[in-house]
Amino acid sequence: QMYNHCFQKFGLDYAYLAFDIGPERVGAATNAIRTLHMRGANVTMPCKAAVILFLDKITPAAKAIGAVNTIVNDNGVLTGHNTDGLGYTQNLRRHGVDVSGKRIVLLGGGGAGSAITVQAALDGAAEIAVFNRKDSFWPRVEAAMQSAKAAAPACNITLQDLDDREALKCAIGKADILSNATRVGMAPLENESNIDPQWFRSDLVVTDVVYAPPQTRMLREAEAAGCRTCDGLGMLLCQGAEAFRLYSGEEMPIDEIRALLYA
Ligand code: NAD
């Protein structure tokens, strides 16, 4: 709906369609982009990593994240991008916050968390303290953080246990931005938050990647404490807008789309 509305608005002779394929068909599907002269594609789970093998080029951010969510076809040359992290930093910018020089506490280093880490580090964040549970994600998060450090060595990236509440409280006390990139806040965890509301300060910017529900418990409690907040729906629209710009060179009217689809 988001893309098709914009194609019509800008008079672009494109249509956005969904194709349901598994990772074993990614190579054939990627070739079809060339064969059928498609302008591009988005890629979602579980194909975001598998598709890399079949592309001609990949951006530094997508390489460091290890996942592609947008492919652009320039006369048969396919370039893989990752707009998730860009969507995050762009959404913050729309709320008047630039990550450059900032200290960020990031909860969760899975797919969304590692995209945010890489992009925020590339955009000049001073420090990113990642907190993840010591669950099955932990080894992958460790590897993702190593990759982010290699991509942006000037940024101080650390990884700690989310269950270490003292370390978390202390890191939030020194942070400019607190970001949730865990599944906490979305169903079936919609009434949960990783954060004790007493830790919020009015000068802390609080963001969430979860977009269903649009206002998570963490964001509600942060807002009540006077914090500036950015929701996951904003990030979702911004990552789509980045992809739209790559396909068309046009700026997606984000507020218009948000009002149209989520009023
Ligand atoms: P993922 O499966 O790659 O990672 C899940 C993360 O959540 C891991 O860090 C894991 O340790 C953590 N986690 C899971 N259960 C937890 C719990 N009970 N307590 C603490 N941590 C827990 O998932 P993902 O792709 O990174 O998605 C995470 C969230 O981000 C989802 O809600 C997804 O919908 C959302 N997301 C939003 C956007 C956007 O544009 N707004 C983009 C991507 C993902």
JSON list of N, CA, C and O in Angstrom, two decimals, residues 150-181:
[
{"chain": "A", "resi": 150, "resn": "ALA", "atom": "N", "xyz": [34.42, -3.57, 13.56]},
{"chain": "A", "resi": 150, "resn": "ALA", "atom": "CA", "xyz": [35.35, -3.53, 12.42]},
{"chain": "A", "resi": 150, "resn": "ALA", "atom": "C", "xyz": [34.90, -2.48, 11.41]},
{"chain": "A", "resi": 150, "resn": "ALA", "atom": "O", "xyz": [35.72, -1.80, 10.80]},
{"chain": "A", "resi": 151, "resn": "ALA", "atom": "N", "xyz": [33.57, -2.31, 11.25]},
{"chain": "A", "resi": 151, "resn": "ALA", "atom": "CA", "xyz": [33.06, -1.34, 10.26]},
{"chain": "A", "resi": 151, "resn": "ALA", "atom": "C", "xyz": [33.23, 0.10, 10.74]},
{"chain": "A", "resi": 151, "resn": "ALA", "atom": "O", "xyz": [33.40, 1.00, 9.93]},
{"chain": "A", "resi": 152, "resn": "ALA", "atom": "N", "xyz": [33.18, 0.32, 12.06]},
{"chain": "A", "resi": 152, "resn": "ALA", "atom": "CA", "xyz": [33.25, 1.69, 12.59]},
{"chain": "A", "resi": 152, "resn": "ALA", "atom": "C", "xyz": [34.11, 1.68, 13.86]},
{"chain": "A", "resi": 152, "resn": "ALA", "atom": "O", "xyz": [33.59, 1.77, 14.97]},
{"chain": "A", "resi": 153, "resn": "PRO", "atom": "N", "xyz": [35.44, 1.59, 13.69]},
{"chain": "A", "resi": 153, "resn": "PRO", "atom": "CA", "xyz": [36.32, 1.42, 14.86]},
{"chain": "A", "resi": 153, "resn": "PRO", "atom": "C", "xyz": [36.30, 2.60, 15.83]},
{"chain": "A", "resi": 153, "resn": "PRO", "atom": "O", "xyz": [36.67, 2.44, 17.00]},
{"chain": "A", "resi": 154, "resn": "ALA", "atom": "N", "xyz": [35.88, 3.79, 15.37]},
{"chain": "A", "resi": 154, "resn": "ALA", "atom": "CA", "xyz": [35.91, 4.96, 16.26]},
{"chain": "A", "resi": 154, "resn": "ALA", "atom": "C", "xyz": [34.82, 4.90, 17.32]},
{"chain": "A", "resi": 154, "resn": "ALA", "atom": "O", "xyz": [34.88, 5.59, 18.33]},
{"chain": "A", "resi": 155, "resn": "CYS", "atom": "N", "xyz": [33.81, 4.07, 17.11]},
{"chain": "A", "resi": 155, "resn": "CYS", "atom": "CA", "xyz": [32.70, 3.99, 18.06]},
{"chain": "A", "resi": 155, "resn": "CYS", "atom": "C", "xyz": [33.01, 2.93, 19.12]},
{"chain": "A", "resi": 155, "resn": "CYS", "atom": "O", "xyz": [33.44, 1.82, 18.79]},
{"chain": "A", "resi": 156, "resn": "ASN", "atom": "N", "xyz": [32.75, 3.27, 20.37]},
{"chain": "A", "resi": 156, "resn": "ASN", "atom": "CA", "xyz": [33.01, 2.33, 21.47]},
{"chain": "A", "resi": 156, "resn": "ASN", "atom": "C", "xyz": [31.78, 1.42, 21.65]},
{"chain": "A", "resi": 156, "resn": "ASN", "atom": "O", "xyz": [30.79, 1.85, 22.24]},
{"chain": "A", "resi": 157, "resn": "ILE", "atom": "N", "xyz": [31.86, 0.20, 21.13]},
{"chain": "A", "resi": 157, "resn": "ILE", "atom": "CA", "xyz": [30.72, -0.72, 21.18]},
{"chain": "A", "resi": 157, "resn": "ILE", "atom": "C", "xyz": [31.00, -1.81, 22.22]},
{"chain": "A", "resi": 157, "resn": "ILE", "atom": "O", "xyz": [32.03, -2.47, 22.17]},
{"chain": "A", "resi": 158, "resn": "THR", "atom": "N", "xyz": [30.07, -1.95, 23.19]},
{"chain": "A", "resi": 158, "resn": "THR", "atom": "CA", "xyz": [30.25, -2.98, 24.21]},
{"chain": "A", "resi": 158, "resn": "THR", "atom": "C", "xyz": [29.00, -3.87, 24.25]},
{"chain": "A", "resi": 158, "resn": "THR", "atom": "O", "xyz": [27.93, -3.45, 23.83]},
{"chain": "A", "resi": 159, "resn": "LEU", "atom": "N", "xyz": [29.17, -5.08, 24.76]},
{"chain": "A", "resi": 159, "resn": "LEU", "atom": "CA", "xyz": [28.03, -6.01, 24.89]},
{"chain": "A", "resi": 159, "resn": "LEU", "atom": "C", "xyz": [27.97, -6.53, 26.31]},
{"chain": "A", "resi": 159, "resn": "LEU", "atom": "O", "xyz": [28.97, -7.03, 26.84]},
{"chain": "A", "resi": 160, "resn": "GLN", "atom": "N", "xyz": [26.80, -6.39, 26.95]},
{"chain": "A", "resi": 160, "resn": "GLN", "atom": "CA", "xyz": [26.62, -6.86, 28.32]},
{"chain": "A", "resi": 160, "resn": "GLN", "atom": "C", "xyz": [25.31, -7.62, 28.46]},
{"chain": "A", "resi": 160, "resn": "GLN", "atom": "O", "xyz": [24.44, -7.55, 27.58]},
{"chain": "A", "resi": 161, "resn": "ASP", "atom": "N", "xyz": [25.20, -8.31, 29.58]},
{"chain": "A", "resi": 161, "resn": "ASP", "atom": "CA", "xyz": [24.02, -9.14, 29.85]},
{"chain": "A", "resi": 161, "resn": "ASP", "atom": "C", "xyz": [22.85, -8.25, 30.27]},
{"chain": "A", "resi": 161, "resn": "ASP", "atom": "O", "xyz": [22.96, -7.46, 31.21]},
{"chain": "A", "resi": 162, "resn": "LEU", "atom": "N", "xyz": [21.73, -8.40, 29.58]},
{"chain": "A", "resi": 162, "resn": "LEU", "atom": "CA", "xyz": [20.53, -7.61, 29.89]},
{"chain": "A", "resi": 162, "resn": "LEU", "atom": "C", "xyz": [20.03, -7.87, 31.31]},
{"chain": "A", "resi": 162, "resn": "LEU", "atom": "O", "xyz": [19.36, -7.03, 31.92]},
{"chain": "A", "resi": 163, "resn": "ASP", "atom": "N", "xyz": [20.36, -9.04, 31.85]},
{"chain": "A", "resi": 163, "resn": "ASP", "atom": "CA", "xyz": [19.92, -9.36, 33.21]},
{"chain": "A", "resi": 163, "resn": "ASP", "atom": "C", "xyz": [20.80, -8.71, 34.28]},
{"chain": "A", "resi": 163, "resn": "ASP", "atom": "O", "xyz": [20.48, -8.81, 35.47]},
{"chain": "A", "resi": 164, "resn": "ASP", "atom": "N", "xyz": [21.89, -8.06, 33.88]},
{"chain": "A", "resi": 164, "resn": "ASP", "atom": "CA", "xyz": [22.73, -7.33, 34.84]},
{"chain": "A", "resi": 164, "resn": "ASP", "atom": "C", "xyz": [22.10, -5.95, 35.06]},
{"chain": "A", "resi": 164, "resn": "ASP", "atom": "O", "xyz": [22.46, -4.96, 34.41]},
{"chain": "A", "resi": 165, "resn": "ARG", "atom": "N", "xyz": [21.13, -5.88, 35.97]},
{"chain": "A", "resi": 165, "resn": "ARG", "atom": "CA", "xyz": [20.31, -4.68, 36.13]},
{"chain": "A", "resi": 165, "resn": "ARG", "atom": "C", "xyz": [21.13, -3.47, 36.62]},
{"chain": "A", "resi": 165, "resn": "ARG", "atom": "O", "xyz": [20.85, -2.34, 36.24]},
{"chain": "A", "resi": 166, "resn": "GLU", "atom": "N", "xyz": [22.15, -3.72, 37.44]},
{"chain": "A", "resi": 166, "resn": "GLU", "atom": "CA", "xyz": [22.98, -2.60, 37.94]},
{"chain": "A", "resi": 166, "resn": "GLU", "atom": "C", "xyz": [23.74, -1.95, 36.79]},
{"chain": "A", "resi": 166, "resn": "GLU", "atom": "O", "xyz": [23.79, -0.72, 36.66]},
{"chain": "A", "resi": 167, "resn": "ALA", "atom": "N", "xyz": [24.35, -2.82, 35.94]},
{"chain": "A", "resi": 167, "resn": "ALA", "atom": "CA", "xyz": [25.12, -2.30, 34.79]},
{"chain": "A", "resi": 167, "resn": "ALA", "atom": "C", "xyz": [24.19, -1.54, 33.85]},
{"chain": "A", "resi": 167, "resn": "ALA", "atom": "O", "xyz": [24.54, -0.48, 33.32]},
{"chain": "A", "resi": 168, "resn": "LEU", "atom": "N", "xyz": [22.98, -2.07, 33.66]},
{"chain": "A", "resi": 168, "resn": "LEU", "atom": "CA", "xyz": [22.02, -1.43, 32.76]},
{"chain": "A", "resi": 168, "resn": "LEU", "atom": "C", "xyz": [21.59, -0.06, 33.30]},
{"chain": "A", "resi": 168, "resn": "LEU", "atom": "O", "xyz": [21.60, 0.94, 32.58]},
{"chain": "A", "resi": 169, "resn": "LYS", "atom": "N", "xyz": [21.27, -0.03, 34.58]},
{"chain": "A", "resi": 169, "resn": "LYS", "atom": "CA", "xyz": [20.85, 1.24, 35.22]},
{"chain": "A", "resi": 169, "resn": "LYS", "atom": "C", "xyz": [21.96, 2.29, 35.10]},
{"chain": "A", "resi": 169, "resn": "LYS", "atom": "O", "xyz": [21.71, 3.45, 34.75]},
{"chain": "A", "resi": 170, "resn": "CYS", "atom": "N", "xyz": [23.19, 1.85, 35.36]},
{"chain": "A", "resi": 170, "resn": "CYS", "atom": "CA", "xyz": [24.35, 2.75, 35.32]},
{"chain": "A", "resi": 170, "resn": "CYS", "atom": "C", "xyz": [24.56, 3.27, 33.89]},
{"chain": "A", "resi": 170, "resn": "CYS", "atom": "O", "xyz": [24.78, 4.47, 33.68]},
{"chain": "A", "resi": 171, "resn": "ALA", "atom": "N", "xyz": [24.45, 2.39, 32.88]},
{"chain": "A", "resi": 171, "resn": "ALA", "atom": "CA", "xyz": [24.65, 2.80, 31.48]},
{"chain": "A", "resi": 171, "resn": "ALA", "atom": "C", "xyz": [23.56, 3.80, 31.06]},
{"chain": "A", "resi": 171, "resn": "ALA", "atom": "O", "xyz": [23.84, 4.80, 30.40]},
{"chain": "A", "resi": 172, "resn": "ILE", "atom": "N", "xyz": [22.31, 3.54, 31.47]},
{"chain": "A", "resi": 172, "resn": "ILE", "atom": "CA", "xyz": [21.21, 4.45, 31.11]},
{"chain": "A", "resi": 172, "resn": "ILE", "atom": "C", "xyz": [21.43, 5.82, 31.77]},
{"chain": "A", "resi": 172, "resn": "ILE", "atom": "O", "xyz": [21.16, 6.86, 31.17]},
{"chain": "A", "resi": 173, "resn": "GLY", "atom": "N", "xyz": [21.97, 5.80, 32.97]},
{"chain": "A", "resi": 173, "resn": "GLY", "atom": "CA", "xyz": [22.25, 7.06, 33.68]},
{"chain": "A", "resi": 173, "resn": "GLY", "atom": "C", "xyz": [23.20, 7.96, 32.91]},
{"chain": "A", "resi": 173, "resn": "GLY", "atom": "O", "xyz": [23.16, 9.19, 33.06]},
{"chain": "A", "resi": 174, "resn": "LYS", "atom": "N", "xyz": [24.06, 7.37, 32.06]},
{"chain": "A", "resi": 174, "resn": "LYS", "atom": "CA", "xyz": [25.05, 8.17, 31.32]},
{"chain": "A", "resi": 174, "resn": "LYS", "atom": "C", "xyz": [24.66, 8.35, 29.85]},
{"chain": "A", "resi": 174, "resn": "LYS", "atom": "O", "xyz": [25.40, 8.98, 29.09]},
{"chain": "A", "resi": 175, "resn": "ALA", "atom": "N", "xyz": [23.52, 7.77, 29.44]},
{"chain": "A", "resi": 175, "resn": "ALA", "atom": "CA", "xyz": [23.19, 7.74, 28.01]},
{"chain": "A", "resi": 175, "resn": "ALA", "atom": "C", "xyz": [22.39, 8.95, 27.55]},
{"chain": "A", "resi": 175, "resn": "ALA", "atom": "O", "xyz": [21.69, 9.59, 28.34]},
{"chain": "A", "resi": 176, "resn": "ASP", "atom": "N", "xyz": [22.48, 9.23, 26.25]},
{"chain": "A", "resi": 176, "resn": "ASP", "atom": "CA", "xyz": [21.63, 10.25, 25.62]},
{"chain": "A", "resi": 176, "resn": "ASP", "atom": "C", "xyz": [20.38, 9.61, 25.02]},
{"chain": "A", "resi": 176, "resn": "ASP", "atom": "O", "xyz": [19.31, 10.21, 24.98]},
{"chain": "A", "resi": 177, "resn": "ILE", "atom": "N", "xyz": [20.55, 8.37, 24.51]},
{"chain": "A", "resi": 177, "resn": "ILE", "atom": "CA", "xyz": [19.45, 7.69, 23.80]},
{"chain": "A", "resi": 177, "resn": "ILE", "atom": "C", "xyz": [19.32, 6.27, 24.34]},
{"chain": "A", "resi": 177, "resn": "ILE", "atom": "O", "xyz": [20.33, 5.57, 24.47]},
{"chain": "A", "resi": 178, "resn": "LEU", "atom": "N", "xyz": [18.10, 5.87, 24.65]},
{"chain": "A", "resi": 178, "resn": "LEU", "atom": "CA", "xyz": [17.83, 4.48, 25.05]},
{"chain": "A", "resi": 178, "resn": "LEU", "atom": "C", "xyz": [16.93, 3.87, 23.98]},
{"chain": "A", "resi": 178, "resn": "LEU", "atom": "O", "xyz": [15.89, 4.44, 23.63]},
{"chain": "A", "resi": 179, "resn": "SER", "atom": "N", "xyz": [17.34, 2.72, 23.45]},
{"chain": "A", "resi": 179, "resn": "SER", "atom": "CA", "xyz": [16.58, 2.12, 22.36]},
{"chain": "A", "resi": 179, "resn": "SER", "atom": "C", "xyz": [16.26, 0.66, 22.66]},
{"chain": "A", "resi": 179, "resn": "SER", "atom": "O", "xyz": [17.14, -0.11, 23.02]},
{"chain": "A", "resi": 180, "resn": "ASN", "atom": "N", "xyz": [14.98, 0.30, 22.52]},
{"chain": "A", "resi": 180, "resn": "ASN", "atom": "CA", "xyz": [14.63, -1.12, 22.64]},
{"chain": "A", "resi": 180, "resn": "ASN", "atom": "C", "xyz": [14.60, -1.76, 21.26]},
{"chain": "A", "resi": 180, "resn": "ASN", "atom": "O", "xyz": [13.87, -1.30, 20.37]},
{"chain": "A", "resi": 181, "resn": "ALA", "atom": "N", "xyz": [15.40, -2.84, 21.08]},
{"chain": "A", "resi": 181, "resn": "ALA", "atom": "CA", "xyz": [15.35, -3.60, 19.82]},
{"chain": "A", "resi": 181, "resn": "ALA", "atom": "C", "xyz": [15.16, -5.09, 20.15]},
{"chain": "A", "resi": 181, "resn": "ALA", "atom": "O", "xyz": [15.59, -5.95, 19.39]}
]
